[in-house]
Every structure is written in structure tokens, then in C-alpha cells.
Amino acid sequence: MPAARRPLVAGNWKMNGMKHSGAELIAMADGYDAALKDKADLLICPPATLVALLAAETTGSGIAIGGQDCHAKASGAHTGDLSAEMLKDAGASFVIVGHSERRTDHCESDAVVRAKAEAAWRAGLTAVVCVGETRQEREGGSALAVVAAQVRGSVPAGASGANLVVAYEPVWAIGTGLVPTVGDVEEMHGEIRKVLAEALGEEAGKVRILYGGSVKPDNAPTLLKAADVDGALVGGASLKASDFLAIAKAYA
Ligand code: PGA
């Protein structure tokens, strides 16, 4: 991986976690030793109820805290929603936008995802923009085209290595234990970087592209060392400090 891109291992806790889950995060912070700090960034995106608490608990640990979604607007009459500014105020420095579960459960289009990424930047957060094809699209041979279109539609103008992370998460690999071949991951990450370069030129070389979908301690060394893979977005295996650290140690 070029020196311009520091690996990022990100955990997405989804709708899991209570106040006592802070103990797991403290265990992650304890295991985030100097050798690992030297090699990779760590990020945990807990449910919104825990962002402020966990941000306070991890101050000084080097582990960043992020949100899992945000509204495009800064404030207003949007019952149940959270703005990027609120996440920032609570101590977040990243926010995931366009996760496939949001795209499916909440019918989020590329345009909605793009507006959320712009909101993240407005608030001073780094946007983790998720893209990925369904099983039918993969089997039908359109995965590259589908994901390229998602990147074109979801990444706003003005993206940089500092404000954008892209997460490639094949929908069929999320929570299933299935993973693409390393060849397929490398091909897709290369395609994503090519699409980013059309818009960003050389800056595309600074944007981290994570792989996500059933990343576990046993497959992490292979997946995370693949060409153009700059880290992982981890769901289930980010809930336990021992698993999450074992994944990150692919870089140590
Ligand atoms: P998983 O989830 O690691 O549990 O497959 C990944 C994700 O949805 O970000």
C-alpha cells in the first residue's frame, strides 16, 4: 500500500451495544499498542446512543469514534434523525453513509447518500461511503458497472483522501460468512480507484478503499493484504475486542 494511505480498520456495531459495551472498547484501546498504532488507524462506529459515551471513554486512546448514518440537514423537524453536526458535537470524527442496510431498509438512493456525505463534510467529519453489488448483480456479471455507478452517484465533488473513505461491501458477503475471491476484491478496488481518479485525478491515490463483508480474524491477513485494499469495515467481528484486534493485527 502506498505511504499516502494508512490502513484503517473500522468496526460497525450496527444495532448492537449497551452502556456496558464500553468495556469492550476499553479492551480494544488496551490492545491498540504502539506497534499496531504505528501501522493502522482504528475506528469504531457504535449506535448513536453510545457515541458520546464511547468518545469520552476513548479520549487519548487513538481509537476514533464514528456514527453509522446522518441526516443531510444540519437541524430541523426530522423526528428520529441525527445530523452530522450532532455526531461531531458528541465526539465523532467519522460517519458511515450509504451502508447497504440503509440503502435497503430505508430506500436510500445514491443522491441521498451523496447529500449525507456532503453533510458529513459540512460538519467536519470524514465520510465512509459504502457501495456494493447484490448476489444477482455479481452472478449476472454487472458487479463492476453497478459499483462504479454507485461511486459516481454517491461521492460528492470535492472528495479527498482526508474527507473520504470508500467501503466496498458486496451485499451478499455481509453477515453471511461468504467472501469474494481475492482476485474479485482486487479487481473491484482497482475499478473503484479508477472511477475516483476520473473525478479526483491524483488525489484518488490518497483515498482509502476498505473491504467489508464477513471479515474475520482468519481471512483478514489475505483480504487486507490484497492490492488496493486499505483496510476493512468489520461488522459482527468488531463486537469483540479480541476478534477486532486480531483482524487489525493483519497489519502489525
Ligand atoms: P459483517 O458486516 O462483517 O458482519 O459481514 C460488515 C458490514 O456490514 O459492515
PDB file of C-alpha atoms and ligand atoms in Angstrom:
ATOM      1  CA  MET A   1       0.000   0.000   0.000  1.00  0.00           C
ATOM      2  CA  PRO A   2       1.411   3.449  -0.875  1.00  0.00           C
ATOM      3  CA  ALA A   3       2.663   5.550   2.030  1.00  0.00           C
ATOM      4  CA  ALA A   4      -0.065   8.062   1.147  1.00  0.00           C
ATOM      5  CA  ARG A   5      -2.644   5.678   2.566  1.00  0.00           C
ATOM      6  CA  ARG A   6      -2.538   4.490   6.176  1.00  0.00           C
ATOM      7  CA  PRO A   7      -4.603   1.345   6.739  1.00  0.00           C
ATOM      8  CA  LEU A   8      -7.932   1.863   8.502  1.00  0.00           C
ATOM      9  CA  VAL A   9      -9.699  -0.939  10.357  1.00  0.00           C
ATOM     10  CA  ALA A  10     -13.235   0.194  11.122  1.00  0.00           C
ATOM     11  CA  GLY A  11     -15.889  -1.542  13.211  1.00  0.00           C
ATOM     12  CA  ASN A  12     -19.594  -1.114  12.532  1.00  0.00           C
ATOM     13  CA  TRP A  13     -21.537  -2.209  15.599  1.00  0.00           C
ATOM     14  CA  LYS A  14     -24.892  -1.765  13.812  1.00  0.00           C
ATOM     15  CA  MET A  15     -27.834  -2.037  16.263  1.00  0.00           C
ATOM     16  CA  ASN A  16     -25.743  -3.683  18.977  1.00  0.00           C
ATOM     17  CA  GLY A  17     -24.312  -2.286  22.163  1.00  0.00           C
ATOM     18  CA  MET A  18     -25.322  -1.017  25.583  1.00  0.00           C
ATOM     19  CA  LYS A  19     -23.508   1.235  28.017  1.00  0.00           C
ATOM     20  CA  HIS A  20     -21.586  -1.743  29.362  1.00  0.00           C
ATOM     21  CA  SER A  21     -20.141  -2.323  25.857  1.00  0.00           C
ATOM     22  CA  GLY A  22     -17.705   0.427  26.749  1.00  0.00           C
ATOM     23  CA  ALA A  23     -15.687  -2.311  28.452  1.00  0.00           C
ATOM     24  CA  GLU A  24     -15.115  -3.940  25.060  1.00  0.00           C
ATOM     25  CA  LEU A  25     -13.889  -0.665  23.638  1.00  0.00           C
ATOM     26  CA  ILE A  26     -11.531  -0.147  26.568  1.00  0.00           C
ATOM     27  CA  ALA A  27     -10.136  -3.636  25.889  1.00  0.00           C
ATOM     28  CA  MET A  28      -9.606  -2.593  22.258  1.00  0.00           C
ATOM     29  CA  ALA A  29      -7.831   0.554  23.417  1.00  0.00           C
ATOM     30  CA  ASP A  30      -5.615  -1.532  25.728  1.00  0.00           C
ATOM     31  CA  GLY A  31      -4.686  -3.825  22.856  1.00  0.00           C
ATOM     32  CA  TYR A  32      -4.012  -0.926  20.472  1.00  0.00           C
ATOM     33  CA  ASP A  33      -0.327  -0.951  21.335  1.00  0.00           C
ATOM     34  CA  ALA A  34       2.484   1.117  19.915  1.00  0.00           C
ATOM     35  CA  ALA A  35       3.337  -1.473  17.245  1.00  0.00           C
ATOM     36  CA  LEU A  36      -0.232  -1.505  15.931  1.00  0.00           C
ATOM     37  CA  LYS A  37      -0.619   2.270  16.222  1.00  0.00           C
ATOM     38  CA  ASP A  38       2.424   2.578  14.041  1.00  0.00           C
ATOM     39  CA  LYS A  39       0.735   0.541  11.306  1.00  0.00           C
ATOM     40  CA  ALA A  40      -3.014   1.206  11.261  1.00  0.00           C
ATOM     41  CA  ASP A  41      -5.838   3.525  12.304  1.00  0.00           C
ATOM     42  CA  LEU A  42      -8.780   2.087  14.244  1.00  0.00           C
ATOM     43  CA  LEU A  43     -12.355   3.357  14.175  1.00  0.00           C
ATOM     44  CA  ILE A  44     -15.468   2.118  15.981  1.00  0.00           C
ATOM     45  CA  CYS A  45     -18.955   3.181  14.886  1.00  0.00           C
ATOM     46  CA  PRO A  46     -21.308   2.322  17.758  1.00  0.00           C
ATOM     47  CA  PRO A  47     -25.051   3.001  17.789  1.00  0.00           C
ATOM     48  CA  ALA A  48     -25.807   6.711  18.156  1.00  0.00           C
ATOM     49  CA  THR A  49     -26.804   6.285  21.816  1.00  0.00           C
ATOM     50  CA  LEU A  50     -23.194   5.385  22.641  1.00  0.00           C
ATOM     51  CA  VAL A  51     -21.237   7.875  20.528  1.00  0.00           C
ATOM     52  CA  ALA A  52     -20.798  10.495  23.255  1.00  0.00           C
ATOM     53  CA  LEU A  53     -20.060   7.960  25.995  1.00  0.00           C
ATOM     54  CA  LEU A  54     -17.536   5.972  23.969  1.00  0.00           C
ATOM     55  CA  ALA A  55     -15.885   9.090  22.560  1.00  0.00           C
ATOM     56  CA  ALA A  56     -15.320  10.236  26.150  1.00  0.00           C
ATOM     57  CA  GLU A  57     -14.095   6.805  27.244  1.00  0.00           C
ATOM     58  CA  THR A  58     -11.571   6.541  24.398  1.00  0.00           C
ATOM     59  CA  THR A  59     -10.169  10.051  24.560  1.00  0.00           C
ATOM     60  CA  GLY A  60      -6.418   9.770  24.142  1.00  0.00           C
ATOM     61  CA  SER A  61      -6.538   6.107  23.084  1.00  0.00           C
ATOM     62  CA  GLY A  62      -6.095   6.849  19.388  1.00  0.00           C
ATOM     63  CA  ILE A  63      -9.293   4.951  18.509  1.00  0.00           C
ATOM     64  CA  ALA A  64     -11.650   7.178  16.526  1.00  0.00           C
ATOM     65  CA  ILE A  65     -15.423   7.073  17.038  1.00  0.00           C
ATOM     66  CA  GLY A  66     -17.941   7.434  14.223  1.00  0.00           C
ATOM     67  CA  GLY A  67     -21.655   7.455  13.528  1.00  0.00           C
ATOM     68  CA  GLN A  68     -23.453   4.885  11.372  1.00  0.00           C
ATOM     69  CA  ASP A  69     -25.640   7.358   9.466  1.00  0.00           C
ATOM     70  CA  CYS A  70     -26.624  11.027   9.450  1.00  0.00           C
ATOM     71  CA  HIS A  71     -29.328  13.242   8.010  1.00  0.00           C
ATOM     72  CA  ALA A  72     -28.419  15.584   5.163  1.00  0.00           C
ATOM     73  CA  LYS A  73     -29.693  18.653   7.029  1.00  0.00           C
ATOM     74  CA  ALA A  74     -27.931  20.274   9.985  1.00  0.00           C
ATOM     75  CA  SER A  75     -31.083  20.596  12.122  1.00  0.00           C
ATOM     76  CA  GLY A  76     -34.841  20.858  11.868  1.00  0.00           C
ATOM     77  CA  ALA A  77     -38.118  18.974  12.010  1.00  0.00           C
ATOM     78  CA  HIS A  78     -36.872  15.442  11.279  1.00  0.00           C
ATOM     79  CA  THR A  79     -38.116  13.280  14.118  1.00  0.00           C
ATOM     80  CA  GLY A  80     -35.783  10.442  14.990  1.00  0.00           C
ATOM     81  CA  ASP A  81     -32.946  11.623  12.777  1.00  0.00           C
ATOM     82  CA  LEU A  82     -29.474  12.825  13.716  1.00  0.00           C
ATOM     83  CA  SER A  83     -27.370  15.422  11.970  1.00  0.00           C
ATOM     84  CA  ALA A  84     -23.682  15.174  11.216  1.00  0.00           C
ATOM     85  CA  GLU A  85     -23.224  18.248  13.399  1.00  0.00           C
ATOM     86  CA  MET A  86     -24.760  16.343  16.347  1.00  0.00           C
ATOM     87  CA  LEU A  87     -22.393  13.425  15.815  1.00  0.00           C
ATOM     88  CA  LYS A  88     -19.457  15.812  15.665  1.00  0.00           C
ATOM     89  CA  ASP A  89     -20.672  17.517  18.844  1.00  0.00           C
ATOM     90  CA  ALA A  90     -20.890  14.100  20.541  1.00  0.00           C
ATOM     91  CA  GLY A  91     -17.248  13.368  19.714  1.00  0.00           C
ATOM     92  CA  ALA A  92     -17.421  11.533  16.379  1.00  0.00           C
ATOM     93  CA  SER A  93     -14.858  12.160  13.666  1.00  0.00           C
ATOM     94  CA  PHE A  94     -16.280   9.807  11.001  1.00  0.00           C
ATOM     95  CA  VAL A  95     -19.722   8.781   9.795  1.00  0.00           C
ATOM     96  CA  ILE A  96     -20.735   5.807   7.655  1.00  0.00           C
ATOM     97  CA  VAL A  97     -23.163   6.751   4.869  1.00  0.00           C
ATOM     98  CA  GLY A  98     -24.927   4.527   2.357  1.00  0.00           C
ATOM     99  CA  HIS A  99     -24.440   1.217   4.146  1.00  0.00           C
ATOM    100  CA  SER A 100     -26.360  -1.446   2.226  1.00  0.00           C
ATOM    101  CA  GLU A 101     -28.677  -1.930   5.203  1.00  0.00           C
ATOM    102  CA  ARG A 102     -29.596   1.779   4.960  1.00  0.00           C
ATOM    103  CA  ARG A 103     -29.892   1.611   1.179  1.00  0.00           C
ATOM    104  CA  THR A 104     -32.254  -1.389   1.517  1.00  0.00           C
ATOM    105  CA  ASP A 105     -34.164  -0.772   4.777  1.00  0.00           C
ATOM    106  CA  HIS A 106     -34.537   2.985   4.210  1.00  0.00           C
ATOM    107  CA  CYS A 107     -34.564   3.073   0.401  1.00  0.00           C
ATOM    108  CA  GLU A 108     -31.559   5.393   0.282  1.00  0.00           C
ATOM    109  CA  SER A 109     -30.571   6.337  -3.280  1.00  0.00           C
ATOM    110  CA  ASP A 110     -27.117   7.396  -4.437  1.00  0.00           C
ATOM    111  CA  ALA A 111     -28.340  11.020  -4.388  1.00  0.00           C
ATOM    112  CA  VAL A 112     -29.405  10.700  -0.738  1.00  0.00           C
ATOM    113  CA  VAL A 113     -26.078   9.105   0.154  1.00  0.00           C
ATOM    114  CA  ARG A 114     -24.200  11.890  -1.643  1.00  0.00           C
ATOM    115  CA  ALA A 115     -26.140  14.537   0.303  1.00  0.00           C
ATOM    116  CA  LYS A 116     -25.271  12.754   3.553  1.00  0.00           C
ATOM    117  CA  ALA A 117     -21.574  12.669   2.622  1.00  0.00           C
ATOM    118  CA  GLU A 118     -21.746  16.423   1.929  1.00  0.00           C
ATOM    119  CA  ALA A 119     -23.393  16.874   5.331  1.00  0.00           C
ATOM    120  CA  ALA A 120     -20.541  14.944   6.935  1.00  0.00           C
ATOM    121  CA  TRP A 121     -18.009  17.309   5.375  1.00  0.00           C
ATOM    122  CA  ARG A 122     -20.028  20.381   6.363  1.00  0.00           C
ATOM    123  CA  ALA A 123     -19.773  19.166   9.976  1.00  0.00           C
ATOM    124  CA  GLY A 124     -16.072  18.352   9.707  1.00  0.00           C
ATOM    125  CA  LEU A 125     -16.477  14.557   9.649  1.00  0.00           C
ATOM    126  CA  THR A 126     -14.836  12.069   7.301  1.00  0.00           C
ATOM    127  CA  ALA A 127     -17.496  10.215   5.278  1.00  0.00           C
ATOM    128  CA  VAL A 128     -17.235   6.440   4.892  1.00  0.00           C
ATOM    129  CA  VAL A 129     -19.265   5.909   1.719  1.00  0.00           C
ATOM    130  CA  CYS A 130     -20.407   2.295   1.260  1.00  0.00           C
ATOM    131  CA  VAL A 131     -21.010   0.633  -2.091  1.00  0.00           C
ATOM    132  CA  GLY A 132     -21.531  -2.971  -3.164  1.00  0.00           C
ATOM    133  CA  GLU A 133     -23.397  -5.248  -5.526  1.00  0.00           C
ATOM    134  CA  THR A 134     -26.096  -7.835  -4.780  1.00  0.00           C
ATOM    135  CA  ARG A 135     -25.676 -11.531  -5.437  1.00  0.00           C
ATOM    136  CA  GLN A 136     -27.828 -11.304  -8.569  1.00  0.00           C
ATOM    137  CA  GLU A 137     -25.691  -8.459  -9.894  1.00  0.00           C
ATOM    138  CA  ARG A 138     -22.498 -10.425  -9.204  1.00  0.00           C
ATOM    139  CA  GLU A 139     -23.875 -13.565 -10.850  1.00  0.00           C
ATOM    140  CA  GLY A 140     -25.272 -11.552 -13.754  1.00  0.00           C
ATOM    141  CA  GLY A 141     -21.840 -10.076 -14.470  1.00  0.00           C
ATOM    142  CA  SER A 142     -22.755  -6.450 -13.708  1.00  0.00           C
ATOM    143  CA  ALA A 143     -20.956  -6.031 -10.362  1.00  0.00           C
ATOM    144  CA  LEU A 144     -18.233  -3.712 -11.691  1.00  0.00           C
ATOM    145  CA  ALA A 145     -20.711  -1.491 -13.536  1.00  0.00           C
ATOM    146  CA  VAL A 146     -23.137  -1.369 -10.593  1.00  0.00           C
ATOM    147  CA  VAL A 147     -20.451  -0.385  -8.106  1.00  0.00           C
ATOM    148  CA  ALA A 148     -18.867   2.130 -10.496  1.00  0.00           C
ATOM    149  CA  ALA A 149     -22.275   3.797 -10.870  1.00  0.00           C
ATOM    150  CA  GLN A 150     -22.739   3.851  -7.084  1.00  0.00           C
ATOM    151  CA  VAL A 151     -19.354   5.537  -6.650  1.00  0.00           C
ATOM    152  CA  ARG A 152     -20.127   8.108  -9.354  1.00  0.00           C
ATOM    153  CA  GLY A 153     -23.528   8.811  -7.796  1.00  0.00           C
ATOM    154  CA  SER A 154     -22.632   8.714  -4.104  1.00  0.00           C
ATOM    155  CA  VAL A 155     -19.285  10.507  -3.851  1.00  0.00           C
ATOM    156  CA  PRO A 156     -19.694  14.291  -3.932  1.00  0.00           C
ATOM    157  CA  ALA A 157     -17.388  16.652  -5.805  1.00  0.00           C
ATOM    158  CA  GLY A 158     -14.551  17.853  -3.619  1.00  0.00           C
ATOM    159  CA  ALA A 159     -13.622  14.467  -2.179  1.00  0.00           C
ATOM    160  CA  SER A 160     -10.089  13.987  -0.887  1.00  0.00           C
ATOM    161  CA  GLY A 161      -8.002  11.480   0.987  1.00  0.00           C
ATOM    162  CA  ALA A 162      -8.746  13.451   4.149  1.00  0.00           C
ATOM    163  CA  ASN A 163     -12.537  13.636   3.925  1.00  0.00           C
ATOM    164  CA  LEU A 164     -13.473  10.397   2.150  1.00  0.00           C
ATOM    165  CA  VAL A 165     -13.141   6.665   2.749  1.00  0.00           C
ATOM    166  CA  VAL A 166     -14.898   4.249   0.379  1.00  0.00           C
ATOM    167  CA  ALA A 167     -16.031   0.859   1.702  1.00  0.00           C
ATOM    168  CA  TYR A 168     -16.639  -1.873  -0.854  1.00  0.00           C
ATOM    169  CA  GLU A 169     -19.105  -4.276   0.728  1.00  0.00           C
ATOM    170  CA  PRO A 170     -20.709  -6.883  -1.511  1.00  0.00           C
ATOM    171  CA  VAL A 171     -24.259  -7.181  -0.149  1.00  0.00           C
ATOM    172  CA  TRP A 172     -24.115 -10.976  -0.392  1.00  0.00           C
ATOM    173  CA  ALA A 173     -20.988 -11.095   1.788  1.00  0.00           C
ATOM    174  CA  ILE A 174     -22.400  -9.051   4.684  1.00  0.00           C
ATOM    175  CA  GLY A 175     -23.143 -11.236   7.689  1.00  0.00           C
ATOM    176  CA  THR A 176     -23.141 -14.426   5.610  1.00  0.00           C
ATOM    177  CA  GLY A 177     -19.654 -15.834   6.097  1.00  0.00           C
ATOM    178  CA  LEU A 178     -19.175 -15.662   2.323  1.00  0.00           C
ATOM    179  CA  VAL A 179     -16.319 -13.619   0.892  1.00  0.00           C
ATOM    180  CA  PRO A 180     -15.305 -12.819  -2.684  1.00  0.00           C
ATOM    181  CA  THR A 181     -12.066 -14.202  -4.061  1.00  0.00           C
ATOM    182  CA  VAL A 182      -9.010 -12.019  -3.577  1.00  0.00           C
ATOM    183  CA  GLY A 183      -8.960 -11.589  -7.356  1.00  0.00           C
ATOM    184  CA  ASP A 184     -12.508 -10.247  -7.355  1.00  0.00           C
ATOM    185  CA  VAL A 185     -11.739  -7.884  -4.461  1.00  0.00           C
ATOM    186  CA  GLU A 186      -8.624  -6.560  -6.207  1.00  0.00           C
ATOM    187  CA  GLU A 187     -10.488  -6.107  -9.470  1.00  0.00           C
ATOM    188  CA  MET A 188     -13.278  -4.163  -7.750  1.00  0.00           C
ATOM    189  CA  HIS A 189     -10.947  -1.981  -5.706  1.00  0.00           C
ATOM    190  CA  GLY A 190      -8.991  -1.180  -8.861  1.00  0.00           C
ATOM    191  CA  GLU A 191     -12.233  -0.226 -10.590  1.00  0.00           C
ATOM    192  CA  ILE A 192     -13.301   1.998  -7.683  1.00  0.00           C
ATOM    193  CA  ARG A 193      -9.945   3.770  -7.708  1.00  0.00           C
ATOM    194  CA  LYS A 194     -10.208   4.268 -11.471  1.00  0.00           C
ATOM    195  CA  VAL A 195     -13.652   5.854 -11.072  1.00  0.00           C
ATOM    196  CA  LEU A 196     -12.363   8.063  -8.249  1.00  0.00           C
ATOM    197  CA  ALA A 197      -9.447   9.138 -10.453  1.00  0.00           C
ATOM    198  CA  GLU A 198     -11.858  10.281 -13.183  1.00  0.00           C
ATOM    199  CA  ALA A 199     -13.227  12.819 -10.706  1.00  0.00           C
ATOM    200  CA  LEU A 200     -10.273  13.485  -8.417  1.00  0.00           C
ATOM    201  CA  GLY A 201      -7.170  12.903 -10.513  1.00  0.00           C
ATOM    202  CA  GLU A 202      -4.096  12.165  -8.432  1.00  0.00           C
ATOM    203  CA  GLU A 203      -5.997  12.714  -5.172  1.00  0.00           C
ATOM    204  CA  ALA A 204      -7.701   9.359  -5.816  1.00  0.00           C
ATOM    205  CA  GLY A 205      -4.411   7.751  -4.811  1.00  0.00           C
ATOM    206  CA  LYS A 206      -4.890   9.119  -1.294  1.00  0.00           C
ATOM    207  CA  VAL A 207      -8.439   7.823  -0.715  1.00  0.00           C
ATOM    208  CA  ARG A 208      -8.640   4.687   1.421  1.00  0.00           C
ATOM    209  CA  ILE A 209     -10.784   1.900  -0.015  1.00  0.00           C
ATOM    210  CA  LEU A 210     -11.872  -0.633   2.621  1.00  0.00           C
ATOM    211  CA  TYR A 211     -13.197  -4.117   2.032  1.00  0.00           C
ATOM    212  CA  GLY A 212     -16.209  -5.170   4.119  1.00  0.00           C
ATOM    213  CA  GLY A 213     -18.322  -8.319   4.367  1.00  0.00           C
ATOM    214  CA  SER A 214     -17.601 -11.253   6.695  1.00  0.00           C
ATOM    215  CA  VAL A 215     -14.084 -10.097   7.577  1.00  0.00           C
ATOM    216  CA  LYS A 216     -12.870 -12.378  10.390  1.00  0.00           C
ATOM    217  CA  PRO A 217      -9.504 -12.975  12.074  1.00  0.00           C
ATOM    218  CA  ASP A 218      -8.807 -15.990   9.842  1.00  0.00           C
ATOM    219  CA  ASN A 219      -9.454 -14.319   6.467  1.00  0.00           C
ATOM    220  CA  ALA A 220      -8.167 -10.843   7.374  1.00  0.00           C
ATOM    221  CA  PRO A 221      -4.488 -11.460   6.536  1.00  0.00           C
ATOM    222  CA  THR A 222      -5.415 -12.460   2.977  1.00  0.00           C
ATOM    223  CA  LEU A 223      -8.113  -9.855   2.342  1.00  0.00           C
ATOM    224  CA  LEU A 224      -6.331  -6.927   3.959  1.00  0.00           C
ATOM    225  CA  LYS A 225      -3.069  -7.546   2.137  1.00  0.00           C
ATOM    226  CA  ALA A 226      -4.769  -7.636  -1.290  1.00  0.00           C
ATOM    227  CA  ALA A 227      -3.753  -4.967  -3.795  1.00  0.00           C
ATOM    228  CA  ASP A 228      -5.623  -1.673  -3.408  1.00  0.00           C
ATOM    229  CA  VAL A 229      -7.242  -2.794  -0.129  1.00  0.00           C
ATOM    230  CA  ASP A 230      -6.541  -0.157   2.522  1.00  0.00           C
ATOM    231  CA  GLY A 231      -8.341  -1.720   5.444  1.00  0.00           C
ATOM    232  CA  ALA A 232     -11.628  -3.265   6.464  1.00  0.00           C
ATOM    233  CA  LEU A 233     -15.132  -2.362   7.536  1.00  0.00           C
ATOM    234  CA  VAL A 234     -15.997  -5.066  10.039  1.00  0.00           C
ATOM    235  CA  GLY A 235     -19.488  -5.824  11.348  1.00  0.00           C
ATOM    236  CA  GLY A 236     -20.004  -8.891  13.563  1.00  0.00           C
ATOM    237  CA  ALA A 237     -16.328  -9.409  14.371  1.00  0.00           C
ATOM    238  CA  SER A 238     -15.967  -5.822  15.632  1.00  0.00           C
ATOM    239  CA  LEU A 239     -18.185  -6.507  18.643  1.00  0.00           C
ATOM    240  CA  LYS A 240     -15.460  -8.428  20.470  1.00  0.00           C
ATOM    241  CA  ALA A 241     -12.161  -6.735  21.236  1.00  0.00           C
ATOM    242  CA  SER A 242     -10.179  -9.949  20.747  1.00  0.00           C
ATOM    243  CA  ASP A 243     -11.584 -10.522  17.223  1.00  0.00           C
ATOM    244  CA  PHE A 244     -11.311  -6.900  16.171  1.00  0.00           C
ATOM    245  CA  LEU A 245      -7.709  -6.627  17.355  1.00  0.00           C
ATOM    246  CA  ALA A 246      -6.834  -9.935  15.707  1.00  0.00           C
ATOM    247  CA  ILE A 247      -8.144  -8.524  12.406  1.00  0.00           C
ATOM    248  CA  ALA A 248      -6.202  -5.269  12.797  1.00  0.00           C
ATOM    249  CA  LYS A 249      -3.056  -7.249  13.590  1.00  0.00           C
ATOM    250  CA  ALA A 250      -3.018  -8.350   9.957  1.00  0.00           C
ATOM    251  CA  TYR A 251      -1.058  -5.099   9.594  1.00  0.00           C
ATOM    252  CA  ALA A 252       1.217  -5.378  12.632  1.00  0.00           C
TER     253      ALA A 252
HETATM  254  P1  PGA B   1     -20.098  -8.287   8.675  1.00  0.00           P
HETATM  255  O1  PGA B   1     -20.696  -6.816   8.346  1.00  0.00           O
HETATM  256  O2  PGA B   1     -18.633  -8.101   8.963  1.00  0.00           O
HETATM  257  O3  PGA B   1     -20.871  -8.741   9.879  1.00  0.00           O
HETATM  258  O4  PGA B   1     -20.315  -9.119   7.477  1.00  0.00           O
HETATM  259  C1  PGA B   1     -19.969  -5.899   7.596  1.00  0.00           C
HETATM  260  C2  PGA B   1     -20.737  -4.615   7.437  1.00  0.00           C
HETATM  261  O5  PGA B   1     -21.954  -4.651   7.204  1.00  0.00           O
HETATM  262  O6  PGA B   1     -20.166  -3.507   7.545  1.00  0.00           O
END
